[in-house]
Amino acid sequence: MPLVNMSDMLDHAYRHGYAVGAFDLVSLDFLEAIMAGAEACQAPVILSLAESHFEYYDFELAMAATVAAARRARVPVAIHLDHGASVDSAVNAIRLGCTGVMVDASTLPFTKNLRITRQVADMAHSCGVPVEGELGYVAGVEGEDAQKHPGAVVYTSPQEAREFVRQTKVDFLAVSIGTVHGRMQGEPKLDLERLEAIRQAVDIPLVIHGGTGLSDEQFHALIARGVAKINYYTALSDAAAARIGENFRTASGAGYTRLLAGVRTAIQDEVKRRIRLWGGADRTAEVLEACRPWQEVEHFIVYNLSGEAESHADEFKAIGRDMLARVPGVRRVVSGRAWQEDARYRHCWLIRFAGIDTITSYMAHPDHVAYADQYFRPHAGDRLKIDYVLD
Ligand code: 13P
């Protein structure tokens, strides 16, 4: 039961005074190293995939590997879209297997940020997926020198945060209190009083972006004030790059695999160091106990088509595969035809939902209603439908 409900995971961290690491992955080496680090520490972990990194890898292929890694894990795992830009990004991420999504509209004015975040939250919640919003602006770029991207930090206002959370109903809030993304010179100055005021105003798990470059004391101070998720990438990227540089210097003529030797260990060591510091180590049993498992659903339909409609079966199915796959919370749509000539039902739909909540939202979605009313129900009176919660 390694994939768990991310709200339950972060609520546990919030109530028990520790933070879960949300480590951005950009390759299989990162994925394996992050998982190995979490397993070695027996800690909950968030596998994070940032939309800003999608130019470096194929998100769909990476998600297939990420979901496989989460399923075979023995520690609690959530899979999160980091810095999603739009409703479409969130729908796509949920389709591919994310169990949490961030919508980052933090560069927009308050009312626009609020509107987009609320749209994403409404959609994701209808699929049972929790949402992280961001208010205020954390400058910098992950993996790069912070001073090369000096955009002005906009601090989160506690009053706006209260209104933002109330109106959007986000489950977690990313705040700006002085951290920046990327490599820094010296420690940043954190506005801890502001963080305390935000915590009191919203009382939901808070998220810190730009974890790289903070001191141990700063991490402890953040966690003591409601931070339950820490986003961390640049230090992992630097540890990997240092190892590759070292390999390049010491192994002349090394090829690709020799250049990458030891990279996973370097990333894993940094992951373990952070998990231990943030208080997540040795919590697997209590977190699994506190978290609902993440349960997908197979919407199973077998049916016969009446008279004339039988000759349009392939056409109707192709239209359905296209329309139904777009409904939020649908992970895949498969149609089929019975192999045996004398089967009780000639046709089937197998539609995989992200979770139990999607059963209701899918039935009510206009695309599903339109398809069912036009192409399915009038012709498929003889049918059987069951929603199976998958073990
Ligand atoms: P760093 O790259 O500074 O660790 O920040 C990571 C981050 O915030 C990803 O969202």
Tab-separated table of C-alpha atoms and ligand atoms in Angstrom:
chain	number	residue	atom	x	y	z
A	1	MET	CA	0.000	0.000	0.000
A	2	PRO	CA	2.773	2.472	-0.781
A	3	LEU	CA	0.822	5.138	-2.745
A	4	VAL	CA	-1.143	7.084	-0.168
A	5	ASN	CA	-3.473	10.057	0.023
A	6	MET	CA	-1.205	13.121	0.055
A	7	SER	CA	-3.587	15.166	2.225
A	8	ASP	CA	-3.415	12.506	4.911
A	9	MET	CA	0.368	12.360	4.550
A	10	LEU	CA	0.892	16.104	4.955
A	11	ASP	CA	-1.743	16.440	7.690
A	12	HIS	CA	0.209	13.851	9.660
A	13	ALA	CA	3.453	15.787	9.171
A	14	TYR	CA	1.740	19.069	10.082
A	15	ARG	CA	0.245	17.664	13.286
A	16	HIS	CA	3.415	15.858	14.353
A	17	GLY	CA	5.912	18.643	13.663
A	18	TYR	CA	8.045	17.311	10.814
A	19	ALA	CA	8.267	17.931	7.047
A	20	VAL	CA	8.094	15.555	4.085
A	21	GLY	CA	10.695	16.092	1.353
A	22	ALA	CA	9.300	16.804	-2.113
A	23	PHE	CA	12.282	16.015	-4.294
A	24	ASP	CA	12.141	16.999	-7.961
A	25	LEU	CA	13.269	14.249	-10.303
A	26	VAL	CA	14.625	14.791	-13.807
A	27	SER	CA	15.776	11.284	-14.748
A	28	LEU	CA	15.645	7.630	-13.744
A	29	ASP	CA	18.819	8.178	-11.692
A	30	PHE	CA	16.994	10.778	-9.604
A	31	LEU	CA	13.895	8.611	-9.260
A	32	GLU	CA	15.833	5.559	-8.095
A	33	ALA	CA	18.051	7.604	-5.765
A	34	ILE	CA	15.145	9.445	-4.130
A	35	MET	CA	13.262	6.191	-3.569
A	36	ALA	CA	16.384	4.452	-2.237
A	37	GLY	CA	16.983	7.374	0.139
A	38	ALA	CA	13.418	7.273	1.453
A	39	GLU	CA	13.505	3.477	1.836
A	40	ALA	CA	16.850	3.623	3.675
A	41	CYS	CA	15.317	6.142	6.109
A	42	GLN	CA	11.924	4.393	6.299
A	43	ALA	CA	10.368	7.774	5.563
A	44	PRO	CA	7.378	9.123	3.625
A	45	VAL	CA	8.397	10.874	0.431
A	46	ILE	CA	6.912	12.995	-2.353
A	47	LEU	CA	8.111	12.319	-5.893
A	48	SER	CA	7.845	15.710	-7.528
A	49	LEU	CA	7.844	16.485	-11.267
A	50	ALA	CA	8.153	20.163	-12.155
A	51	GLU	CA	6.485	21.447	-15.313
A	52	SER	CA	9.464	23.792	-15.814
A	53	HIS	CA	11.621	20.660	-16.282
A	54	PHE	CA	9.461	19.043	-18.953
A	55	GLU	CA	11.869	20.268	-21.646
A	56	TYR	CA	14.461	17.842	-20.197
A	57	TYR	CA	12.373	14.654	-20.244
A	58	ASP	CA	9.142	13.180	-21.547
A	59	PHE	CA	6.593	13.684	-18.759
A	60	GLU	CA	4.403	10.787	-19.862
A	61	LEU	CA	7.288	8.312	-19.956
A	62	ALA	CA	8.694	9.623	-16.672
A	63	MET	CA	5.297	9.220	-15.026
A	64	ALA	CA	5.078	5.573	-16.081
A	65	ALA	CA	8.370	4.904	-14.281
A	66	THR	CA	7.408	7.069	-11.307
A	67	VAL	CA	4.103	5.252	-10.783
A	68	ALA	CA	5.891	1.886	-11.065
A	69	ALA	CA	8.478	2.984	-8.476
A	70	ALA	CA	5.770	4.207	-6.101
A	71	ARG	CA	3.792	0.966	-6.419
A	72	ARG	CA	6.694	-1.247	-5.459
A	73	ALA	CA	7.832	1.015	-2.591
A	74	ARG	CA	7.530	-0.062	1.043
A	75	VAL	CA	7.380	3.527	2.312
A	76	PRO	CA	4.430	5.936	1.886
A	77	VAL	CA	4.683	7.804	-1.425
A	78	ALA	CA	2.766	10.598	-3.145
A	79	ILE	CA	3.351	11.774	-6.730
A	80	HIS	CA	3.054	15.503	-7.247
A	81	LEU	CA	2.948	17.908	-10.187
A	82	ASP	CA	5.268	20.782	-9.200
A	83	HIS	CA	4.627	24.327	-10.535
A	84	GLY	CA	1.748	23.346	-12.834
A	85	ALA	CA	0.830	26.289	-15.051
A	86	SER	CA	-2.829	25.672	-15.904
A	87	VAL	CA	-5.989	23.627	-15.503
A	88	ASP	CA	-4.937	21.558	-18.533
A	89	SER	CA	-1.582	20.778	-16.903
A	90	ALA	CA	-3.363	19.554	-13.792
A	91	VAL	CA	-5.852	17.415	-15.764
A	92	ASN	CA	-2.965	15.845	-17.694
A	93	ALA	CA	-0.921	15.204	-14.541
A	94	ILE	CA	-3.860	13.477	-12.837
A	95	ARG	CA	-4.455	11.432	-15.978
A	96	LEU	CA	-0.843	10.225	-15.916
A	97	GLY	CA	-0.876	9.289	-12.242
A	98	CYS	CA	-0.165	12.327	-10.049
A	99	THR	CA	-1.912	12.045	-6.681
A	100	GLY	CA	-1.396	15.728	-5.881
A	101	VAL	CA	-1.062	18.826	-8.062
A	102	MET	CA	0.393	22.276	-7.582
A	103	VAL	CA	-0.986	25.209	-9.512
A	104	ASP	CA	1.481	28.073	-9.636
A	105	ALA	CA	-0.201	31.280	-10.749
A	106	SER	CA	1.884	33.264	-8.271
A	107	THR	CA	3.208	35.735	-10.854
A	108	LEU	CA	-0.345	36.912	-11.598
A	109	PRO	CA	-2.287	39.527	-9.631
A	110	PHE	CA	-4.139	38.203	-6.565
A	111	THR	CA	-7.580	37.954	-8.165
A	112	LYS	CA	-6.280	36.093	-11.258
A	113	ASN	CA	-4.183	33.739	-9.136
A	114	LEU	CA	-7.272	33.098	-7.015
A	115	ARG	CA	-9.453	32.386	-10.052
A	116	ILE	CA	-7.056	29.915	-11.729
A	117	THR	CA	-6.221	28.195	-8.447
A	118	ARG	CA	-9.917	27.788	-7.644
A	119	GLN	CA	-10.561	26.267	-11.096
A	120	VAL	CA	-7.759	23.744	-10.590
A	121	ALA	CA	-8.910	22.969	-7.047
A	122	ASP	CA	-12.532	22.421	-8.149
A	123	MET	CA	-11.412	20.066	-10.919
A	124	ALA	CA	-8.830	18.161	-8.849
A	125	HIS	CA	-11.085	17.829	-5.808
A	126	SER	CA	-13.783	16.326	-8.009
A	127	CYS	CA	-11.217	13.565	-8.684
A	128	GLY	CA	-10.190	13.331	-5.007
A	129	VAL	CA	-6.764	14.867	-5.718
A	130	PRO	CA	-5.413	17.497	-3.274
A	131	VAL	CA	-4.047	20.822	-4.480
A	132	GLU	CA	-1.162	23.122	-3.539
A	133	GLY	CA	-1.513	26.811	-4.388
A	134	GLU	CA	1.140	29.521	-4.140
A	135	LEU	CA	0.678	33.053	-2.900
A	136	GLY	CA	3.509	35.558	-3.008
A	137	TYR	CA	6.429	34.946	-5.360
A	138	VAL	CA	9.528	32.791	-4.729
A	139	ALA	CA	12.106	34.079	-7.232
A	140	GLY	CA	14.986	32.158	-8.816
A	141	VAL	CA	15.274	29.060	-11.018
A	142	GLU	CA	15.819	25.531	-9.726
A	143	GLY	CA	19.295	24.186	-10.458
A	144	GLU	CA	20.817	27.585	-11.324
A	145	ASP	CA	22.602	30.438	-9.535
A	146	ALA	CA	19.956	32.489	-7.738
A	147	GLN	CA	21.721	35.778	-8.488
A	148	LYS	CA	21.438	35.111	-12.236
A	149	HIS	CA	17.641	35.282	-11.827
A	150	PRO	CA	17.182	38.193	-9.475
A	151	GLY	CA	13.388	38.621	-9.860
A	152	ALA	CA	11.917	40.475	-6.888
A	153	VAL	CA	10.609	38.256	-4.102
A	154	VAL	CA	6.986	39.086	-3.235
A	155	TYR	CA	6.248	38.146	0.370
A	156	THR	CA	3.004	36.373	1.200
A	157	SER	CA	0.500	38.530	3.067
A	158	PRO	CA	-1.202	36.640	5.951
A	159	GLN	CA	-4.502	38.477	5.324
A	160	GLU	CA	-4.482	37.585	1.633
A	161	ALA	CA	-3.466	34.024	2.499
A	162	ARG	CA	-6.567	33.616	4.687
A	163	GLU	CA	-8.833	34.854	1.891
A	164	PHE	CA	-6.980	32.822	-0.749
A	165	VAL	CA	-7.316	29.545	1.167
A	166	ARG	CA	-10.940	30.239	2.092
A	167	GLN	CA	-11.950	30.956	-1.492
A	168	THR	CA	-9.820	28.417	-3.385
A	169	LYS	CA	-10.059	25.605	-0.797
A	170	VAL	CA	-6.447	24.574	-1.527
A	171	ASP	CA	-5.165	21.807	0.720
A	172	PHE	CA	-1.591	23.134	1.070
A	173	LEU	CA	-0.174	26.615	0.634
A	174	ALA	CA	3.274	27.477	-0.748
A	175	VAL	CA	4.439	30.683	0.874
A	176	SER	CA	7.087	33.266	0.134
A	177	ILE	CA	8.931	34.356	3.252
A	178	GLY	CA	12.472	34.899	1.918
A	179	THR	CA	13.591	31.647	0.231
A	180	VAL	CA	14.577	31.600	-3.441
A	181	HIS	CA	14.843	28.772	-5.953
A	182	GLY	CA	18.347	27.716	-6.906
A	183	ARG	CA	21.913	28.086	-5.661
A	184	MET	CA	22.465	30.954	-3.244
A	185	GLN	CA	25.406	32.839	-1.842
A	186	GLY	CA	25.040	32.878	1.936
A	187	GLU	CA	21.869	32.093	3.849
A	188	PRO	CA	18.658	33.871	2.922
A	189	LYS	CA	16.970	36.059	5.539
A	190	LEU	CA	13.681	34.482	6.500
A	191	ASP	CA	10.666	36.384	7.793
A	192	LEU	CA	9.624	33.902	10.479
A	193	GLU	CA	7.115	36.249	12.107
A	194	ARG	CA	5.281	36.440	8.826
A	195	LEU	CA	5.320	32.651	8.548
A	196	GLU	CA	3.822	32.349	12.040
A	197	ALA	CA	1.088	34.843	11.124
A	198	ILE	CA	0.317	32.916	7.918
A	199	ARG	CA	0.088	29.666	9.841
A	200	GLN	CA	-2.363	31.199	12.275
A	201	ALA	CA	-4.396	32.693	9.445
A	202	VAL	CA	-4.777	29.502	7.367
A	203	ASP	CA	-4.055	26.492	9.611
A	204	ILE	CA	-3.252	24.090	6.745
A	205	PRO	CA	0.096	22.435	5.895
A	206	LEU	CA	2.512	25.048	4.525
A	207	VAL	CA	5.052	24.455	1.777
A	208	ILE	CA	8.512	25.943	1.316
A	209	HIS	CA	9.988	26.174	-2.163
A	210	GLY	CA	13.675	26.815	-2.649
A	211	GLY	CA	14.861	24.450	0.079
A	212	THR	CA	18.460	24.425	-1.147
A	213	GLY	CA	20.821	26.695	0.789
A	214	LEU	CA	18.976	26.918	4.125
A	215	SER	CA	20.788	26.118	7.370
A	216	ASP	CA	19.754	23.323	9.750
A	217	GLU	CA	18.433	25.925	12.207
A	218	GLN	CA	16.389	27.588	9.491
A	219	PHE	CA	14.784	24.295	8.517
A	220	HIS	CA	13.878	23.640	12.154
A	221	ALA	CA	12.405	27.125	12.507
A	222	LEU	CA	10.276	26.630	9.380
A	223	ILE	CA	8.963	23.253	10.509
A	224	ALA	CA	8.147	24.644	13.958
A	225	ARG	CA	5.885	27.179	12.196
A	226	GLY	CA	3.737	24.821	10.145
A	227	VAL	CA	5.920	23.866	7.169
A	228	ALA	CA	5.082	20.230	6.354
A	229	LYS	CA	6.471	19.944	2.798
A	230	ILE	CA	9.881	21.139	1.640
A	231	ASN	CA	10.697	21.338	-2.068
A	232	TYR	CA	14.262	20.448	-2.814
A	233	TYR	CA	16.144	20.086	-6.071
A	234	THR	CA	19.258	22.225	-6.677
A	235	ALA	CA	21.383	20.483	-4.050
A	236	LEU	CA	20.522	17.101	-5.594
A	237	SER	CA	21.409	18.405	-9.046
A	238	ASP	CA	24.701	19.840	-7.750
A	239	ALA	CA	25.616	16.574	-6.005
A	240	ALA	CA	24.992	14.700	-9.282
A	241	ALA	CA	26.930	17.238	-11.338
A	242	ALA	CA	29.893	17.150	-8.939
A	243	ARG	CA	30.094	13.381	-9.297
A	244	ILE	CA	29.966	13.569	-13.092
A	245	GLY	CA	32.680	16.258	-13.078
A	246	GLU	CA	34.866	14.096	-10.864
A	247	ASN	CA	34.336	11.076	-13.148
A	248	PHE	CA	35.263	13.217	-16.137
A	249	ARG	CA	38.522	14.309	-14.517
A	250	THR	CA	39.574	10.906	-13.213
A	251	ALA	CA	38.431	8.427	-15.885
A	252	SER	CA	39.845	9.582	-19.181
A	253	GLY	CA	37.817	8.501	-22.186
A	254	ALA	CA	34.871	7.470	-20.001
A	255	GLY	CA	31.619	6.842	-21.846
A	256	TYR	CA	28.096	7.715	-20.765
A	257	THR	CA	27.591	5.021	-18.146
A	258	ARG	CA	31.076	5.524	-16.640
A	259	LEU	CA	30.474	9.270	-16.425
A	260	LEU	CA	27.270	8.617	-14.495
A	261	ALA	CA	28.848	6.110	-12.101
A	262	GLY	CA	28.081	6.983	-8.486
A	263	VAL	CA	25.509	9.647	-9.359
A	264	ARG	CA	22.668	7.749	-7.702
A	265	THR	CA	24.650	7.351	-4.489
A	266	ALA	CA	25.486	11.062	-4.434
A	267	ILE	CA	21.808	12.031	-4.819
A	268	GLN	CA	20.667	9.394	-2.356
A	269	ASP	CA	23.116	10.614	0.325
A	270	GLU	CA	21.747	14.148	0.035
A	271	VAL	CA	18.135	12.879	0.178
A	272	LYS	CA	18.887	10.875	3.341
A	273	ARG	CA	20.617	13.841	5.000
A	274	ARG	CA	17.548	16.029	4.399
A	275	ILE	CA	14.950	13.449	5.396
A	276	ARG	CA	16.743	12.886	8.710
A	277	LEU	CA	17.072	16.611	9.383
A	278	TRP	CA	13.422	17.295	8.587
A	279	GLY	CA	12.185	14.583	10.969
A	280	GLY	CA	10.652	12.098	8.506
A	281	ALA	CA	12.932	9.143	9.247
A	282	ASP	CA	11.487	5.955	10.771
A	283	ARG	CA	7.886	7.099	10.379
A	284	THR	CA	6.704	4.582	7.770
A	285	ALA	CA	4.483	2.557	10.122
A	286	GLU	CA	2.703	5.525	11.728
A	287	VAL	CA	2.225	7.326	8.395
A	288	LEU	CA	0.806	4.237	6.694
A	289	GLU	CA	-1.579	3.860	9.603
A	290	ALA	CA	-2.704	7.490	9.330
A	291	CYS	CA	-3.126	7.579	5.538
A	292	ARG	CA	-5.847	6.271	3.302
A	293	PRO	CA	-4.310	4.173	0.530
A	294	TRP	CA	-4.544	5.647	-2.939
A	295	GLN	CA	-7.167	3.493	-4.674
A	296	GLU	CA	-7.872	3.529	-8.376
A	297	VAL	CA	-11.191	2.355	-9.766
A	298	GLU	CA	-12.011	0.311	-12.859
A	299	HIS	CA	-15.331	1.413	-14.346
A	300	PHE	CA	-16.325	-1.858	-15.994
A	301	ILE	CA	-19.124	-2.082	-18.552
A	302	VAL	CA	-20.114	-5.044	-20.719
A	303	TYR	CA	-22.950	-4.608	-23.217
A	304	ASN	CA	-24.702	-5.596	-26.425
A	305	LEU	CA	-25.669	-3.169	-29.153
A	306	SER	CA	-29.124	-3.333	-30.612
A	307	GLY	CA	-29.888	-3.858	-34.337
A	308	GLU	CA	-28.536	-1.129	-36.625
A	309	ALA	CA	-26.090	0.168	-33.979
A	310	GLU	CA	-24.025	-3.070	-34.118
A	311	SER	CA	-22.721	-2.095	-37.574
A	312	HIS	CA	-21.544	1.265	-36.089
A	313	ALA	CA	-19.796	-0.328	-33.097
A	314	ASP	CA	-16.227	0.598	-34.117
A	315	GLU	CA	-17.189	4.160	-35.005
A	316	PHE	CA	-19.072	4.675	-31.706
A	317	LYS	CA	-16.159	3.239	-29.731
A	318	ALA	CA	-13.601	5.500	-31.445
A	319	ILE	CA	-15.721	8.559	-30.605
A	320	GLY	CA	-16.024	7.325	-27.008
A	321	ARG	CA	-12.297	6.688	-26.582
A	322	ASP	CA	-11.638	10.258	-27.668
A	323	MET	CA	-14.393	11.994	-25.662
A	324	LEU	CA	-14.180	9.984	-22.454
A	325	ALA	CA	-10.380	10.153	-22.172
A	326	ARG	CA	-10.691	13.931	-21.771
A	327	VAL	CA	-12.876	13.767	-18.665
A	328	PRO	CA	-10.814	14.818	-15.602
A	329	GLY	CA	-9.867	11.872	-13.410
A	330	VAL	CA	-9.923	9.373	-16.290
A	331	ARG	CA	-6.555	7.619	-16.556
A	332	ARG	CA	-7.212	5.398	-19.558
A	333	VAL	CA	-10.086	4.306	-21.757
A	334	VAL	CA	-10.123	0.877	-23.364
A	335	SER	CA	-12.878	-0.638	-25.487
A	336	GLY	CA	-13.069	-4.247	-26.612
A	337	ARG	CA	-14.998	-6.974	-28.383
A	338	ALA	CA	-15.642	-10.499	-27.092
A	339	TRP	CA	-13.289	-13.153	-28.449
A	340	GLN	CA	-15.912	-15.884	-28.076
A	341	GLU	CA	-18.725	-15.703	-30.632
A	342	ASP	CA	-21.307	-16.842	-28.075
A	343	ALA	CA	-20.287	-14.500	-25.249
A	344	ARG	CA	-23.187	-13.197	-23.147
A	345	TYR	CA	-21.976	-9.630	-23.846
A	346	ARG	CA	-20.298	-8.714	-27.166
A	347	HIS	CA	-18.597	-5.441	-26.155
A	348	CYS	CA	-16.847	-3.832	-23.224
A	349	TRP	CA	-15.551	-0.569	-21.854
A	350	LEU	CA	-12.772	-0.576	-19.246
A	351	ILE	CA	-12.304	2.943	-17.920
A	352	ARG	CA	-9.681	3.541	-15.239
A	353	PHE	CA	-10.448	6.327	-12.759
A	354	ALA	CA	-7.823	8.127	-10.682
A	355	GLY	CA	-9.807	7.432	-7.516
A	356	ILE	CA	-13.169	6.751	-5.931
A	357	ASP	CA	-14.367	10.388	-6.129
A	358	THR	CA	-14.110	10.241	-9.908
A	359	ILE	CA	-17.023	7.765	-10.024
A	360	THR	CA	-19.434	10.610	-9.223
A	361	SER	CA	-17.731	13.449	-11.104
A	362	TYR	CA	-17.318	11.313	-14.248
A	363	MET	CA	-21.004	10.391	-14.350
A	364	ALA	CA	-21.982	14.086	-14.126
A	365	HIS	CA	-19.345	15.437	-16.542
A	366	PRO	CA	-20.909	17.018	-19.675
A	367	ASP	CA	-18.655	15.034	-22.075
A	368	HIS	CA	-19.671	11.755	-20.476
A	369	VAL	CA	-23.345	12.722	-20.393
A	370	ALA	CA	-23.230	13.790	-24.068
A	371	TYR	CA	-21.541	10.579	-25.181
A	372	ALA	CA	-23.778	8.335	-23.094
A	373	ASP	CA	-26.966	10.056	-24.276
A	374	GLN	CA	-26.044	10.131	-27.962
A	375	TYR	CA	-23.923	7.047	-28.636
A	376	PHE	CA	-24.412	4.605	-25.809
A	377	ARG	CA	-27.579	4.429	-23.739
A	378	PRO	CA	-30.067	4.485	-26.669
A	379	HIS	CA	-28.290	1.484	-28.286
A	380	ALA	CA	-26.967	-0.493	-25.337
A	381	GLY	CA	-30.006	-1.256	-23.187
A	382	ASP	CA	-28.630	-4.742	-22.519
A	383	ARG	CA	-25.646	-3.945	-20.300
A	384	LEU	CA	-23.935	-4.504	-16.993
A	385	LYS	CA	-21.934	-1.829	-15.154
A	386	ILE	CA	-19.798	-2.265	-12.015
A	387	ASP	CA	-17.162	0.031	-10.463
A	388	TYR	CA	-14.306	-2.035	-9.052
A	389	VAL	CA	-11.986	-0.498	-6.452
A	390	LEU	CA	-8.605	-1.975	-7.356
A	391	ASP	CA	-6.601	-3.906	-4.726
B	1	13P	P1	15.649	24.407	-4.851
B	1	13P	O1	16.056	24.019	-6.241
B	1	13P	O2	16.152	25.750	-4.452
B	1	13P	O3	15.990	23.342	-3.849
B	1	13P	O4	14.057	24.535	-4.865
B	1	13P	C1	13.297	23.466	-5.344
B	1	13P	C2	11.874	23.848	-5.497
B	1	13P	O5	11.375	24.731	-4.836
B	1	13P	C3	11.061	23.099	-6.481
B	1	13P	O6	9.750	23.531	-6.544
